[in-house]
PDB file of C-alpha atoms in Angstrom:
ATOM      1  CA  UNK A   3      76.023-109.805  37.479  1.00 46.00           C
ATOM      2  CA  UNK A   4      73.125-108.008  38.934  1.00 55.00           C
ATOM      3  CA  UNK A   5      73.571-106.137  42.005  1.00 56.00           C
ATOM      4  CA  UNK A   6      71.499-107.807  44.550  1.00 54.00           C
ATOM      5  CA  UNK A   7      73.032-111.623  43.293  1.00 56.00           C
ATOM      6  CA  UNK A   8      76.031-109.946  44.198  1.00 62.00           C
ATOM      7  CA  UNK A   9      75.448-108.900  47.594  1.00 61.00           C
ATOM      8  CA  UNK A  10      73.964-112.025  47.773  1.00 58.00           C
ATOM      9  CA  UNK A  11      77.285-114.234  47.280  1.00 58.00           C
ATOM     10  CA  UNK A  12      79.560-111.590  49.303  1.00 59.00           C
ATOM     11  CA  UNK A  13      77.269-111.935  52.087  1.00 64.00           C
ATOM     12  CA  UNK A  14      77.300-115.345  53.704  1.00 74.00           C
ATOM     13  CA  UNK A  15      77.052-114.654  57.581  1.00 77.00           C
ATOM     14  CA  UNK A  16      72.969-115.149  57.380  1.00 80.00           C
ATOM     15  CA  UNK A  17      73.859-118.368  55.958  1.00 82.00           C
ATOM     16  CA  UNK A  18      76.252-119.073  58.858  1.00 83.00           C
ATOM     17  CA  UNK A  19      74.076-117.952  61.872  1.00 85.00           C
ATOM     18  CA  UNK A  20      70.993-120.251  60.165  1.00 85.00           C
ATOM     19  CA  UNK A  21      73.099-122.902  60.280  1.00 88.00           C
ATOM     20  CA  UNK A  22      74.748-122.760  64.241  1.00 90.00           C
ATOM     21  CA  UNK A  23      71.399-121.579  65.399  1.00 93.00           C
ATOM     22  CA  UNK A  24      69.855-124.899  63.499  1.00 93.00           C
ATOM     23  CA  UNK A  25      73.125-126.968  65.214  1.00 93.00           C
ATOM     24  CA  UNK A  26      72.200-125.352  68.843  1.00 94.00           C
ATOM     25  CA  UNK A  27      68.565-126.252  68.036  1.00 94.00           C
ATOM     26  CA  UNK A  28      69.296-129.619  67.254  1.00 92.00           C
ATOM     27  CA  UNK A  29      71.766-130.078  70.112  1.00 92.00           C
ATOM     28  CA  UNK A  30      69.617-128.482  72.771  1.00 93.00           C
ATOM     29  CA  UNK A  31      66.617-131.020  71.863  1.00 92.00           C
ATOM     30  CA  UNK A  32      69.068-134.007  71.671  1.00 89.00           C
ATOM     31  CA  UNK A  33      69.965-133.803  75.155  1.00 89.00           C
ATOM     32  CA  UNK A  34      66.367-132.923  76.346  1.00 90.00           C
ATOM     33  CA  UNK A  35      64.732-135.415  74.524  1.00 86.00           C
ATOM     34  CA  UNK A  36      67.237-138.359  75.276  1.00 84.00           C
ATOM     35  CA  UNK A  37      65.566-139.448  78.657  1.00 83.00           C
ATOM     36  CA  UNK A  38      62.094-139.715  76.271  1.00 84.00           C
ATOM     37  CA  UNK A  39      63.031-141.196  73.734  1.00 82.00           C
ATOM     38  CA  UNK A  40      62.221-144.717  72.390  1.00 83.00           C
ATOM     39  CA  UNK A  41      65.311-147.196  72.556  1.00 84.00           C
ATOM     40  CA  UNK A  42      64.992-147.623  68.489  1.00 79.00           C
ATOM     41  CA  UNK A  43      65.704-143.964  68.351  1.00 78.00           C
ATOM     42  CA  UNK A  44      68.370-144.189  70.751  1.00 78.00           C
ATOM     43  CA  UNK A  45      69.878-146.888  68.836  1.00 77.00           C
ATOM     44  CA  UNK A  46      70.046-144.917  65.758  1.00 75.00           C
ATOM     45  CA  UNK A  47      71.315-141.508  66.628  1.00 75.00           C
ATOM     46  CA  UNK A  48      73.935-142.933  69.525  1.00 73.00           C
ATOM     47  CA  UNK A  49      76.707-144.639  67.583  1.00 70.00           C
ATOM     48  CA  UNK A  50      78.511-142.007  66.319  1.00 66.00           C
ATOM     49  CA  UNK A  51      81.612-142.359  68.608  1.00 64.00           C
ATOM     50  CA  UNK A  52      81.704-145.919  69.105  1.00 60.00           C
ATOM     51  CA  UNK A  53      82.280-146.192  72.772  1.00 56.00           C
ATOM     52  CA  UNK A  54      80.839-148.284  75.317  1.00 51.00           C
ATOM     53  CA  UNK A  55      81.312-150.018  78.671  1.00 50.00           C
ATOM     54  CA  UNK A  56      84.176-152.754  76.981  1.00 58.00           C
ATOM     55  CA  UNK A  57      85.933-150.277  74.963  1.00 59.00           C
ATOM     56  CA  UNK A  58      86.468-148.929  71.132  1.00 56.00           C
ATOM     57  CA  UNK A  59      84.465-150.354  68.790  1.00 63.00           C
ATOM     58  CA  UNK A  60      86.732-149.871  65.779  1.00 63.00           C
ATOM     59  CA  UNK A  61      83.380-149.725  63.454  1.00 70.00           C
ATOM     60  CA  UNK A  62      84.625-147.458  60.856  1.00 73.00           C
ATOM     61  CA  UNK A  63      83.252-149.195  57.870  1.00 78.00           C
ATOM     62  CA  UNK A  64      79.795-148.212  59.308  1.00 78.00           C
ATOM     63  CA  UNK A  65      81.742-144.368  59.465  1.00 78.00           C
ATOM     64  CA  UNK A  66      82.683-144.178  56.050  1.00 81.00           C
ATOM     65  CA  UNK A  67      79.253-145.341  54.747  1.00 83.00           C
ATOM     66  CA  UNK A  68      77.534-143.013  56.687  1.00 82.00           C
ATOM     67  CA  UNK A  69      79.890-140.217  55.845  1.00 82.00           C
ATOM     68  CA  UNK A  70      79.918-141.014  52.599  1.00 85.00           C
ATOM     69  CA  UNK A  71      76.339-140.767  52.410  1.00 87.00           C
ATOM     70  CA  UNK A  72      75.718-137.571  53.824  1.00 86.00           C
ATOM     71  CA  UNK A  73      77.883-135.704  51.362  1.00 85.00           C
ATOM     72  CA  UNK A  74      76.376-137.689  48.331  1.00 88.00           C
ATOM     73  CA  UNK A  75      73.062-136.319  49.889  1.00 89.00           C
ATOM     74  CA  UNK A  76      74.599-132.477  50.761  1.00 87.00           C
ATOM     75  CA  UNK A  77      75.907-132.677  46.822  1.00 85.00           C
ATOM     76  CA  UNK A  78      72.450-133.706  45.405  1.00 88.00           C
ATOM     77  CA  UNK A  79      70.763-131.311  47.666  1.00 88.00           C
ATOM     78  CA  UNK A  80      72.620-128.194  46.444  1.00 84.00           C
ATOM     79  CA  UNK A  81      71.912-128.407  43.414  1.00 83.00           C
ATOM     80  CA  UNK A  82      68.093-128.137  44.480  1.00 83.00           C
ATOM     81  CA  UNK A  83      65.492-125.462  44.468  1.00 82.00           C
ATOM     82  CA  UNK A  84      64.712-125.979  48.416  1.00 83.00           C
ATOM     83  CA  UNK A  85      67.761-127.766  48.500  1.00 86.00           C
ATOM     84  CA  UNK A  86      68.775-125.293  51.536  1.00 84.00           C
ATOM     85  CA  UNK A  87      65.714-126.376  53.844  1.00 88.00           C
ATOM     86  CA  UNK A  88      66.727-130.004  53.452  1.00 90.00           C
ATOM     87  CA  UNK A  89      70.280-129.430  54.255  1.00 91.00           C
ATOM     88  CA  UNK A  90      69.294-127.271  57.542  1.00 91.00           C
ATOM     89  CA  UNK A  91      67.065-130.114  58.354  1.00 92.00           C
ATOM     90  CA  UNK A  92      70.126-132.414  58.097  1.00 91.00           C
ATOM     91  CA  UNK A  93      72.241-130.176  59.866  1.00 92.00           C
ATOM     92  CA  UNK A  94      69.598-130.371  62.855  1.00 94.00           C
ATOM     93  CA  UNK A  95      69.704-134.046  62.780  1.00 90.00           C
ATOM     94  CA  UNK A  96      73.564-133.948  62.927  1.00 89.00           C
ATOM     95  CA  UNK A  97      73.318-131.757  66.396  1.00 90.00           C
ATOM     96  CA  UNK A  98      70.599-134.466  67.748  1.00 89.00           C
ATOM     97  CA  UNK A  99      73.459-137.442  66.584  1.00 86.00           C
ATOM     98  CA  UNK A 100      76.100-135.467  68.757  1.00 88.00           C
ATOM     99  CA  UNK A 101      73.696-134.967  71.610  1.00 89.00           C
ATOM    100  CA  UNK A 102      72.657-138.534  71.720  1.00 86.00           C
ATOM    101  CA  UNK A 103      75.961-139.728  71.222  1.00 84.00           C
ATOM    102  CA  UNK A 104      77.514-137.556  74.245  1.00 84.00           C
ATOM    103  CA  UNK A 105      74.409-138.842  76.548  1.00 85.00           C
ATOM    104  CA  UNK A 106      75.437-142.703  75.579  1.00 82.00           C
ATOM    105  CA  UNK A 107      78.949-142.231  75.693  1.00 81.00           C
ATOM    106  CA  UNK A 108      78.204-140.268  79.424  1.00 81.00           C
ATOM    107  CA  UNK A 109      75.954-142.476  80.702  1.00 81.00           C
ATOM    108  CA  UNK A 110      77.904-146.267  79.728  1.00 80.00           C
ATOM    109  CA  UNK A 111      81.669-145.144  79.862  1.00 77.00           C
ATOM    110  CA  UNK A 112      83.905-143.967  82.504  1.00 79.00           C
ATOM    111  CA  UNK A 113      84.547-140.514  82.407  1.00 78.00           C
ATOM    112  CA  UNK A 114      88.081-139.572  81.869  1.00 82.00           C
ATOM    113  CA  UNK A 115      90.457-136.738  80.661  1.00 86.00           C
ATOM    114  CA  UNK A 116      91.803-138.752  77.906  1.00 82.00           C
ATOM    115  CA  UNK A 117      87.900-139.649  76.795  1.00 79.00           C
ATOM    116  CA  UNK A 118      87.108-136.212  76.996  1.00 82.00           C
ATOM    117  CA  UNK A 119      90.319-134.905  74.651  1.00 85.00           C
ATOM    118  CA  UNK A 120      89.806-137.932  72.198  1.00 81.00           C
ATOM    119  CA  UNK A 121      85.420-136.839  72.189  1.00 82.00           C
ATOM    120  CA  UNK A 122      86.414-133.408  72.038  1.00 86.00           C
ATOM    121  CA  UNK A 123      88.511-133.500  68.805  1.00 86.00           C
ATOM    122  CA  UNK A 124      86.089-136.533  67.292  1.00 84.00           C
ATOM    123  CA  UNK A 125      83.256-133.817  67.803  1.00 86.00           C
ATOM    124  CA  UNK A 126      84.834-130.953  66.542  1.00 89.00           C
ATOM    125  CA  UNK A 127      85.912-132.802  63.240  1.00 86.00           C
ATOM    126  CA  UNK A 128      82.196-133.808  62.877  1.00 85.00           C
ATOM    127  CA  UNK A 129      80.466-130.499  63.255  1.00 88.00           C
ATOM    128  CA  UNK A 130      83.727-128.782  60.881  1.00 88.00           C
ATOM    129  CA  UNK A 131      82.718-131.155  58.185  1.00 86.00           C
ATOM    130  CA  UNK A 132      78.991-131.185  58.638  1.00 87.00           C
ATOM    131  CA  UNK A 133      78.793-127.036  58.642  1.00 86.00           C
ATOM    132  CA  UNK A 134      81.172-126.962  55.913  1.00 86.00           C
ATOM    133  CA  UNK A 135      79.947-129.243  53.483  1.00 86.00           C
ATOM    134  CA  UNK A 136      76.444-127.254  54.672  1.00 87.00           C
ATOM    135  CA  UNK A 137      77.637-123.840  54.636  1.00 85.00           C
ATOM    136  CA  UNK A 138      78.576-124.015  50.481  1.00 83.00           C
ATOM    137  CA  UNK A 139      75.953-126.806  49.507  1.00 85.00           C
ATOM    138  CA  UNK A 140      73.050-123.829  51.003  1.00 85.00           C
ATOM    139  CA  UNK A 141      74.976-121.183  49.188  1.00 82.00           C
ATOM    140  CA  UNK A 142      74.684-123.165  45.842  1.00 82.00           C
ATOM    141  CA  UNK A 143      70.779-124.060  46.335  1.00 83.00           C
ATOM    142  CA  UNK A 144      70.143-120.311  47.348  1.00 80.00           C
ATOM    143  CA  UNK A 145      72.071-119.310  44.458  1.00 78.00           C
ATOM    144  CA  UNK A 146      70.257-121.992  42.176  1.00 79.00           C
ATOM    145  CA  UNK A 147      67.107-120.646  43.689  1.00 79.00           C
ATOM    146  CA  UNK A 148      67.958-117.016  42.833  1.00 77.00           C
ATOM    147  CA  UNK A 149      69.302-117.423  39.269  1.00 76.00           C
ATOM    148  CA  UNK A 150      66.466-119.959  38.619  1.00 74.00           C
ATOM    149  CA  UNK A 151      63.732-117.233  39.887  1.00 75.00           C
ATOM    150  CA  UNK A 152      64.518-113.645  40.596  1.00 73.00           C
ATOM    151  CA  UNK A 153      67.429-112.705  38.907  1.00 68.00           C
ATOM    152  CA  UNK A 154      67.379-112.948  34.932  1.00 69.00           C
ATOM    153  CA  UNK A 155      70.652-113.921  34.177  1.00 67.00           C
ATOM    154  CA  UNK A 156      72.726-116.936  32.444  1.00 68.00           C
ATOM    155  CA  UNK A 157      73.108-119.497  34.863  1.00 66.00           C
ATOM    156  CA  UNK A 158      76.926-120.494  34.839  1.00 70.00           C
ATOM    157  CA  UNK A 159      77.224-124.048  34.808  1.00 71.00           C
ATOM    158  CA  UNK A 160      80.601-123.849  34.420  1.00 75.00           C
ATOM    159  CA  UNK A 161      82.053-122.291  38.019  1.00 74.00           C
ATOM    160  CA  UNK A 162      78.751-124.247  39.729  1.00 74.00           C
ATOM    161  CA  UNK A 163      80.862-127.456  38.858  1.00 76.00           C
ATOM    162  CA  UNK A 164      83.693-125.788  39.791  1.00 80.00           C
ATOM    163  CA  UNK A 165      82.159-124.477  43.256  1.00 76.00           C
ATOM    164  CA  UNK A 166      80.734-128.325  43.730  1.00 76.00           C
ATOM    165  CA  UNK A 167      84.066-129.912  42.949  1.00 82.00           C
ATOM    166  CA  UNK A 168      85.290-127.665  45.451  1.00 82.00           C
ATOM    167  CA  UNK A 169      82.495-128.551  48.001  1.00 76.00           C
ATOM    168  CA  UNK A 170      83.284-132.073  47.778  1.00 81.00           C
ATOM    169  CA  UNK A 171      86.737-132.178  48.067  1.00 87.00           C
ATOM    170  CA  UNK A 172      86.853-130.181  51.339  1.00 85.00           C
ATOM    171  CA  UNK A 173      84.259-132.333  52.645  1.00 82.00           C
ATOM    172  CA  UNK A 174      86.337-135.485  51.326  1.00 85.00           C
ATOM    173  CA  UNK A 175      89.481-133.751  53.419  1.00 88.00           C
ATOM    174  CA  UNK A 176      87.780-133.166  56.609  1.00 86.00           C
ATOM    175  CA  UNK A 177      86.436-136.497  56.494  1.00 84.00           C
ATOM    176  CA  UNK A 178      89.585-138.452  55.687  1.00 86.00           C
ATOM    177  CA  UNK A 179      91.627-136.330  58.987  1.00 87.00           C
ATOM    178  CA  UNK A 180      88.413-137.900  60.780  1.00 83.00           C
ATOM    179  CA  UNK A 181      88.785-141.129  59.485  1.00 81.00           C
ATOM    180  CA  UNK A 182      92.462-141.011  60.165  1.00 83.00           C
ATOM    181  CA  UNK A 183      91.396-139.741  63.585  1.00 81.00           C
ATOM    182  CA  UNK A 184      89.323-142.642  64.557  1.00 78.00           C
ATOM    183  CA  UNK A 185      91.560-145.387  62.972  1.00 78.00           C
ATOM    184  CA  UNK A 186      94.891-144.576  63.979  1.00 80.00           C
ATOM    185  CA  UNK A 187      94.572-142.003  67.418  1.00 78.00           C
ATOM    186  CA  UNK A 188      91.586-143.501  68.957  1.00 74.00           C
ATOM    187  CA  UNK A 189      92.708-146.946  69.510  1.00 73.00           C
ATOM    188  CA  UNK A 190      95.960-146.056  70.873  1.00 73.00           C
ATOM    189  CA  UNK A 191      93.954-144.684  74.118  1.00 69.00           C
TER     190      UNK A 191
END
């Protein structure tokens, strides 16, 4: 392995501070942007939490789909050549869902200590799975990118697979302890 692919892979924080600077991006312009934004927009990016004036809306079958889709689509990107800029832009989009989701959720439900816990630990289990599932499916496009076009070297299909698999099954973890979280926690509050 060359010497610069290897630096490369031991080096991930660039990686991590593209990603929570892309998150803060994406948060910041949620919450500015709420107050302008067009009530099909709104409609879109707010229902992440499922809260409103009457209560839970136990709507996890829309949850699973969605979740589900996002790490079909971090899987397919990462194994991409600009797979990386289209998993940033999703990780943006992710920090405009939370935004728009807290202003809802602020702005239509009571505010209360228990709402703020149960939020707090539904929000943290989103952004753990969506800079997870980002974090390894930009280090397998970058290293796609570099194996594919500046570094001459066999491209090991085997341990990509193997670094995939492992992708996917953390991101299938931290999404079942949310599922859990919103099936069986939430509704007890």
């Amino acid at each position: 392995m060359s010497v610069f692919l290897r630096r490369f892979i031991d080096n991930k924080k660039y990686i991590v501070i593209a990603m929570v600077s892309v998150f803060v991006c994406g948060l910041l312009f949620g919450f500015y942007q709420y107050s302008y934004s067009i009530q099909g927009v709104k409609d879109f990016f707010q229902n992440l939490f499922y809260l409103n004036v009457d209560g839970y809306q136990n709507q996890y079958q829309l949850y699973v789909i969605q979740g589900g889709v996002y790490i079909l689509i971090c899987t397919y990107l990462s194994s991409s050549y600009l797979g990386h800029i289209g998993l940033l832009f999703l990780i943006f989009l992710k920090g405009l869902q939370l935004s728009f989701s807290f202003m809802f959720v602020f702005t239509t439900v009571p505010f209360t200590f228990i709402i703020f816990l149960l939020l707090l630990v539904e929000s943290l289990l989103e952004v753990a799975l969506c800079l997870s599932m980002s974090l390894i499916c930009i280090h397998i496009s970058a290293y796609v990118t570099l194996v594919t076009f500046c570094v001459e070297q066999n491209f090991s299909m085997k341990s990509m697979m193997n670094y995939k698999l492992n992708c996917v099954i953390i991101g299938l973890v931290i999404f079942s302890l949310a599922l859990a979280f919103r099936i069986y926690v939430i509704p007890m509050f």
